[in-house]
Amino acid sequence: MFKGKVAVVTGSTSGIGLAYARAFAKEGANIVINGLGDAAAIETERARIETDFGVKCLYSPANMLKPEEIEGMVKLAETELGSCDILVNNAGIQHVSPIEEFPIDKWNMIIAINLSAAFFAMRAAIPGMKARKWGRIINTASAHALVASPFKSAYVSAKHGIAGLTKTAALETAQFGITVNAICPGYVWTPLVEKQIPDTAKARGISEEEVKKNVILAAQPTKEFVTVEEVAAYAVFLASDNARSITGSMQSIDGGWTAE
Ligand code: NAD
């Protein structure tokens, strides 16, 4: 479906991002992966995308805290692979604590990585998309772009911000063959969710098992985690020609969470 196109996926060394990268590669797109982690493990994933799907896959080490590196990641796609046609803003981190104890550096990092990085990547990618009259921007928001949970002030603020950024960018690009949408997953079992369990247990004064059962899956009427493959398949649809009239939208994939 995406032969000849290039997809840049931020935060794709793990979790949902890696599933996006593999799903776009499966459809023939050349890929730029990005994210933190062990260099050898990242190289293994990068090479696996090339051998599994017969596409080119480059790794950009851009740190989403640094605007100039984010711009460099888009430039890498344009100079080495020819374009940045599909931009998936996905890198994200979480921190769980009451507002009065929330570390200031964590607030700043979450706003920078989960919100500002998407702005810097769009700012760099939109001129090329406009010139080619085709582009797809997909932002991984969250159910927390639509509703809140206690003890996640920075994350909920950043994700509500992504909703506003998505709508604004959609309006600015609507007549250039570009769509901009946000996917709003509920709980997906990834390292990001696994890592917040101990702090959530502490903040709520309950055991880690109770967090999983009574906090996390309690939010989801299906009582099941969403899978990374389901989220990635949704992104592939949003990038397809059949989705060309879907723009500025928040797409829930949350097992019914935000219906309650
Ligand atoms: P994850 O921890 O598996 O992946 C996060 C990715 O972001 C990793 O590749 C990591 O290296 C990268 N990253 C973190 N800081 C970075 C930085 N400074 N520079 C570059 N890359 C950086 O988590 P995930 O669950 O796959 O999360 C992906 C996205 O999905 C996030 O935006 C998250 O908020 C969102 N999301 C996750 C869930 C869930 O339940 N897992 C639900 C809704 C939304």
Coordinates of C-alpha atoms and ligand atoms in Angstrom, one line a residue:
M1 CA 0.0 0.0 0.0
F2 CA 2.9 2.4 0.8
K3 CA 5.5 1.4 -1.8
G4 CA 7.6 4.5 -2.6
K5 CA 6.5 6.3 0.6
V6 CA 8.7 7.0 3.7
A7 CA 7.4 6.7 7.2
V8 CA 9.1 8.3 10.2
V9 CA 8.0 6.9 13.5
T10 CA 9.3 8.6 16.7
G11 CA 9.7 6.4 19.8
S12 CA 9.8 3.2 17.7
T13 CA 12.4 1.2 19.5
S14 CA 9.8 -0.4 21.7
G15 CA 6.0 -0.9 22.3
I16 CA 3.4 0.8 20.0
G17 CA 6.0 2.6 18.0
L18 CA 7.9 -0.5 16.9
A19 CA 4.5 -2.1 15.9
Y20 CA 3.8 1.0 13.8
A21 CA 7.2 0.8 12.1
R22 CA 6.8 -2.9 11.3
A23 CA 3.2 -2.4 10.1
F24 CA 4.2 0.4 7.6
A25 CA 7.2 -1.6 6.5
K26 CA 4.9 -4.6 5.9
E27 CA 2.9 -2.3 3.5
G28 CA 6.1 -1.4 1.6
A29 CA 7.1 1.9 3.1
N30 CA 10.8 2.7 3.8
I31 CA 11.1 3.6 7.5
V32 CA 13.0 5.8 9.9
I33 CA 12.9 4.4 13.4
N34 CA 13.8 6.5 16.4
G35 CA 14.0 6.1 20.1
L36 CA 16.2 5.4 23.1
G37 CA 17.6 2.1 24.2
D38 CA 20.5 -0.4 23.9
A39 CA 22.3 0.2 20.6
A40 CA 22.7 -3.5 19.8
A41 CA 19.0 -4.2 20.4
I42 CA 18.0 -1.2 18.3
E43 CA 20.3 -2.4 15.5
T44 CA 18.7 -5.9 15.7
E45 CA 15.2 -4.4 15.3
R46 CA 16.3 -2.1 12.5
A47 CA 17.9 -5.0 10.5
R48 CA 14.9 -7.2 11.2
I49 CA 12.6 -4.7 9.6
E50 CA 14.8 -4.7 6.4
T51 CA 15.0 -8.5 6.2
D52 CA 11.4 -9.2 7.1
F53 CA 9.8 -6.7 4.7
G54 CA 12.5 -6.0 2.0
V55 CA 12.4 -2.2 2.7
K56 CA 15.0 0.3 3.8
C57 CA 15.1 1.1 7.4
L58 CA 17.3 3.8 9.0
Y59 CA 17.7 4.6 12.7
S60 CA 17.7 8.2 13.9
P61 CA 19.0 8.7 17.4
A62 CA 17.2 12.1 17.7
N63 CA 16.4 12.9 21.3
M64 CA 12.8 14.2 21.4
L65 CA 13.9 16.8 24.0
K66 CA 16.0 18.6 21.4
P67 CA 14.2 20.5 18.6
E68 CA 17.3 20.6 16.3
E69 CA 17.7 16.8 16.6
I70 CA 14.0 16.3 15.7
E71 CA 14.4 18.5 12.7
G72 CA 17.5 16.4 11.8
M73 CA 15.5 13.2 11.9
V74 CA 13.0 14.6 9.3
K75 CA 16.0 15.8 7.2
L76 CA 17.5 12.3 7.4
A77 CA 14.4 10.8 5.9
E78 CA 14.3 13.5 3.2
T79 CA 18.0 13.3 2.2
E80 CA 18.6 9.6 2.6
L81 CA 15.2 8.1 1.6
G82 CA 13.8 10.9 -0.5
S83 CA 10.9 12.2 1.6
C84 CA 8.9 12.2 4.8
D85 CA 5.4 11.2 3.7
I86 CA 4.0 9.6 6.8
L87 CA 5.0 11.1 10.2
V88 CA 4.0 9.2 13.3
N89 CA 4.5 11.2 16.5
N90 CA 4.6 8.5 19.1
A91 CA 7.5 8.9 21.6
G92 CA 6.1 9.3 25.1
I93 CA 6.9 9.0 28.7
Q94 CA 4.8 8.9 31.9
H95 CA 5.2 9.9 35.5
V96 CA 2.7 9.2 38.2
S97 CA 2.5 11.4 41.3
P98 CA 0.2 13.9 43.1
I99 CA 0.5 17.5 41.7
E100 CA 2.0 18.8 45.0
E101 CA 4.8 16.3 44.8
F102 CA 5.2 16.2 41.0
P103 CA 8.9 16.8 40.2
I104 CA 9.3 19.9 38.1
D105 CA 11.8 18.3 35.8
K106 CA 9.4 15.4 35.1
W107 CA 6.6 17.9 34.2
N108 CA 9.0 19.7 31.8
M109 CA 10.2 16.4 30.2
I110 CA 6.7 15.1 29.7
I111 CA 5.5 18.3 28.0
A112 CA 8.6 18.3 25.9
I113 CA 8.6 14.7 24.7
N114 CA 4.8 14.0 24.6
L115 CA 3.7 17.4 23.1
S116 CA 6.4 19.8 21.9
A117 CA 8.3 17.1 20.0
A118 CA 5.3 16.5 17.8
F119 CA 5.1 20.2 17.0
F120 CA 8.8 20.3 16.1
A121 CA 8.5 17.2 13.9
M122 CA 5.4 18.6 12.1
R123 CA 7.1 21.9 11.6
A124 CA 9.9 20.2 9.8
A125 CA 7.8 17.7 7.8
I126 CA 4.9 19.8 6.6
P127 CA 6.8 21.9 4.0
G128 CA 7.8 18.7 2.1
M129 CA 4.3 17.2 2.4
K130 CA 2.7 20.4 1.1
A131 CA 5.1 20.5 -1.8
R132 CA 4.3 16.9 -2.7
K133 CA 0.6 17.5 -2.0
W134 CA 0.4 14.3 0.0
G135 CA 1.0 13.6 3.7
R136 CA -0.2 11.7 6.7
I137 CA 0.5 12.8 10.2
I138 CA -0.6 10.4 13.0
N139 CA -0.2 11.4 16.6
T140 CA -0.4 8.8 19.3
A141 CA -2.5 10.6 21.8
S142 CA -4.4 8.6 24.4
A143 CA -7.7 8.1 26.1
H144 CA -6.0 10.7 28.4
A145 CA -6.4 13.2 25.5
L146 CA -10.2 13.0 26.2
V147 CA -10.6 12.2 29.9
A148 CA -8.3 12.6 32.9
S149 CA -7.0 10.3 35.7
P150 CA -5.6 11.5 39.0
F151 CA -1.8 11.7 39.5
K152 CA -1.0 12.0 35.8
S153 CA -1.2 15.8 35.5
A154 CA 1.6 16.3 33.0
Y155 CA 0.7 13.3 30.8
V156 CA -3.0 14.3 30.7
S157 CA -2.1 17.9 29.9
A158 CA 0.3 16.9 27.2
K159 CA -2.2 14.5 25.6
H160 CA -5.0 17.1 25.7
G161 CA -2.5 19.4 24.1
I162 CA -1.8 16.9 21.3
A163 CA -5.6 16.9 20.6
G164 CA -5.5 20.7 20.0
L165 CA -2.3 20.5 17.9
T166 CA -3.8 17.7 15.8
K167 CA -6.9 19.7 15.1
T168 CA -5.0 22.9 14.3
A169 CA -2.5 21.2 12.0
A170 CA -5.4 19.4 10.2
L171 CA -7.1 22.8 9.5
E172 CA -3.8 24.3 8.2
T173 CA -3.1 21.4 5.8
A174 CA -6.6 20.3 4.7
Q175 CA -6.2 21.6 1.2
F176 CA -2.8 20.1 0.5
G177 CA -3.7 16.3 0.5
I178 CA -2.5 16.0 4.1
T179 CA -4.4 14.5 6.9
V180 CA -3.6 14.9 10.6
N181 CA -5.3 12.6 13.1
A182 CA -4.7 11.3 16.6
I183 CA -5.1 7.8 17.8
C184 CA -6.4 7.5 21.4
P185 CA -5.5 4.1 22.8
G186 CA -6.7 2.9 26.2
Y187 CA -4.3 0.7 28.1
V188 CA -1.9 -1.2 25.8
W189 CA 0.5 -3.6 27.5
T190 CA 4.0 -2.0 26.8
P191 CA 7.0 -1.1 29.0
L192 CA 5.3 2.4 29.5
V193 CA 2.4 0.8 31.4
E194 CA 4.5 -1.8 33.2
K195 CA 6.8 0.9 34.6
Q196 CA 4.0 3.0 36.1
I197 CA 2.5 0.2 38.2
P198 CA 4.9 0.5 41.2
D199 CA 4.3 4.3 41.5
T200 CA 0.6 4.0 41.0
A201 CA 0.5 1.5 43.8
K202 CA 2.4 3.9 46.0
A203 CA 0.2 6.9 45.1
R204 CA -3.0 5.0 45.8
G205 CA -1.7 2.9 48.7
I206 CA -2.6 -0.4 47.2
S207 CA -0.7 -3.5 45.9
E208 CA 0.7 -3.8 42.4
E209 CA -1.7 -6.6 41.6
E210 CA -4.6 -4.4 42.7
V211 CA -3.3 -1.6 40.4
K212 CA -3.5 -4.0 37.4
K213 CA -6.9 -5.4 38.2
N214 CA -8.7 -2.5 40.0
V215 CA -7.1 0.6 38.4
I216 CA -5.8 -0.3 34.9
L217 CA -8.2 -2.9 33.6
A218 CA -11.0 -1.4 35.7
A219 CA -10.9 1.6 33.3
Q220 CA -11.5 -0.7 30.3
P221 CA -15.0 -2.2 30.0
T222 CA -13.5 -5.1 27.8
K223 CA -11.2 -5.9 30.8
E224 CA -8.5 -6.6 28.3
F225 CA -5.4 -4.7 27.2
V226 CA -5.5 -3.3 23.7
T227 CA -2.6 -4.8 21.6
V228 CA 0.1 -2.9 19.8
E229 CA -0.8 -4.7 16.6
E230 CA -4.4 -3.3 16.8
V231 CA -3.1 0.2 17.2
A232 CA -0.7 -0.2 14.3
A233 CA -3.4 -1.5 12.0
Y234 CA -5.5 1.6 12.8
A235 CA -2.6 3.8 11.8
V236 CA -2.2 2.0 8.5
F237 CA -5.8 2.6 7.8
L238 CA -5.5 6.3 8.7
A239 CA -2.6 6.6 6.2
S240 CA -4.5 4.8 3.4
D241 CA -6.3 6.5 0.6
N242 CA -9.7 5.3 1.9
A243 CA -9.0 7.6 5.0
R244 CA -8.3 10.7 2.9
S245 CA -11.4 12.5 4.3
I246 CA -10.6 11.7 7.9
T247 CA -8.7 14.6 9.3
G248 CA -8.5 16.5 12.6
S249 CA -10.1 13.6 14.4
M250 CA -9.5 11.8 17.7
Q251 CA -9.7 8.0 17.0
S252 CA -10.5 6.0 20.2
I253 CA -9.2 2.4 20.5
D254 CA -9.8 1.9 24.2
G255 CA -12.1 -1.1 24.8
G256 CA -15.0 1.3 25.7
W257 CA -13.1 3.3 28.3
T258 CA -14.3 6.8 27.2
A259 CA -17.8 5.6 26.5
E260 CA -18.4 5.5 30.3
Ligands
NAD1 P1 7.2 2.5 25.3 O1 7.8 2.9 26.6 O2 7.2 1.1 25.0 O3 7.7 3.4 24.1 C1 8.1 4.7 24.2 C2 9.1 5.0 23.1 O4 9.4 6.4 23.2 C3 10.4 4.2 23.2 O5 10.8 3.9 21.9 C4 11.3 5.2 23.8 O6 12.7 5.0 23.5 C5 10.8 6.5 23.2 N1 11.3 7.7 23.9 C6 11.1 8.0 25.2 N2 11.8 9.2 25.5 C7 12.4 9.6 24.3 C8 13.2 10.7 23.9 N3 13.6 11.6 24.8 N4 13.6 10.7 22.6 C9 13.3 9.8 21.7 N5 12.5 8.7 22.0 C10 12.1 8.6 23.3 O7 5.7 3.1 25.5 P2 4.4 2.9 24.6 O8 3.3 2.4 25.5 O9 4.6 2.1 23.3 O10 4.1 4.4 24.2 C11 4.1 4.9 22.9 C12 3.1 6.1 22.9 O11 1.8 5.6 23.1 C13 3.3 7.2 23.9 O12 3.1 8.4 23.4 C14 2.2 6.9 25.0 O13 1.9 8.0 25.7 C15 1.1 6.4 24.1 N6 0.1 5.6 24.8 C16 0.4 4.4 25.4 C17 -0.6 3.7 26.0 C18 -0.3 2.4 26.7 O14 -1.2 1.9 27.4 N7 0.8 1.8 26.6 C19 -1.9 4.2 26.0 C20 -2.2 5.4 25.3 C21 -1.2 6.1 24.7

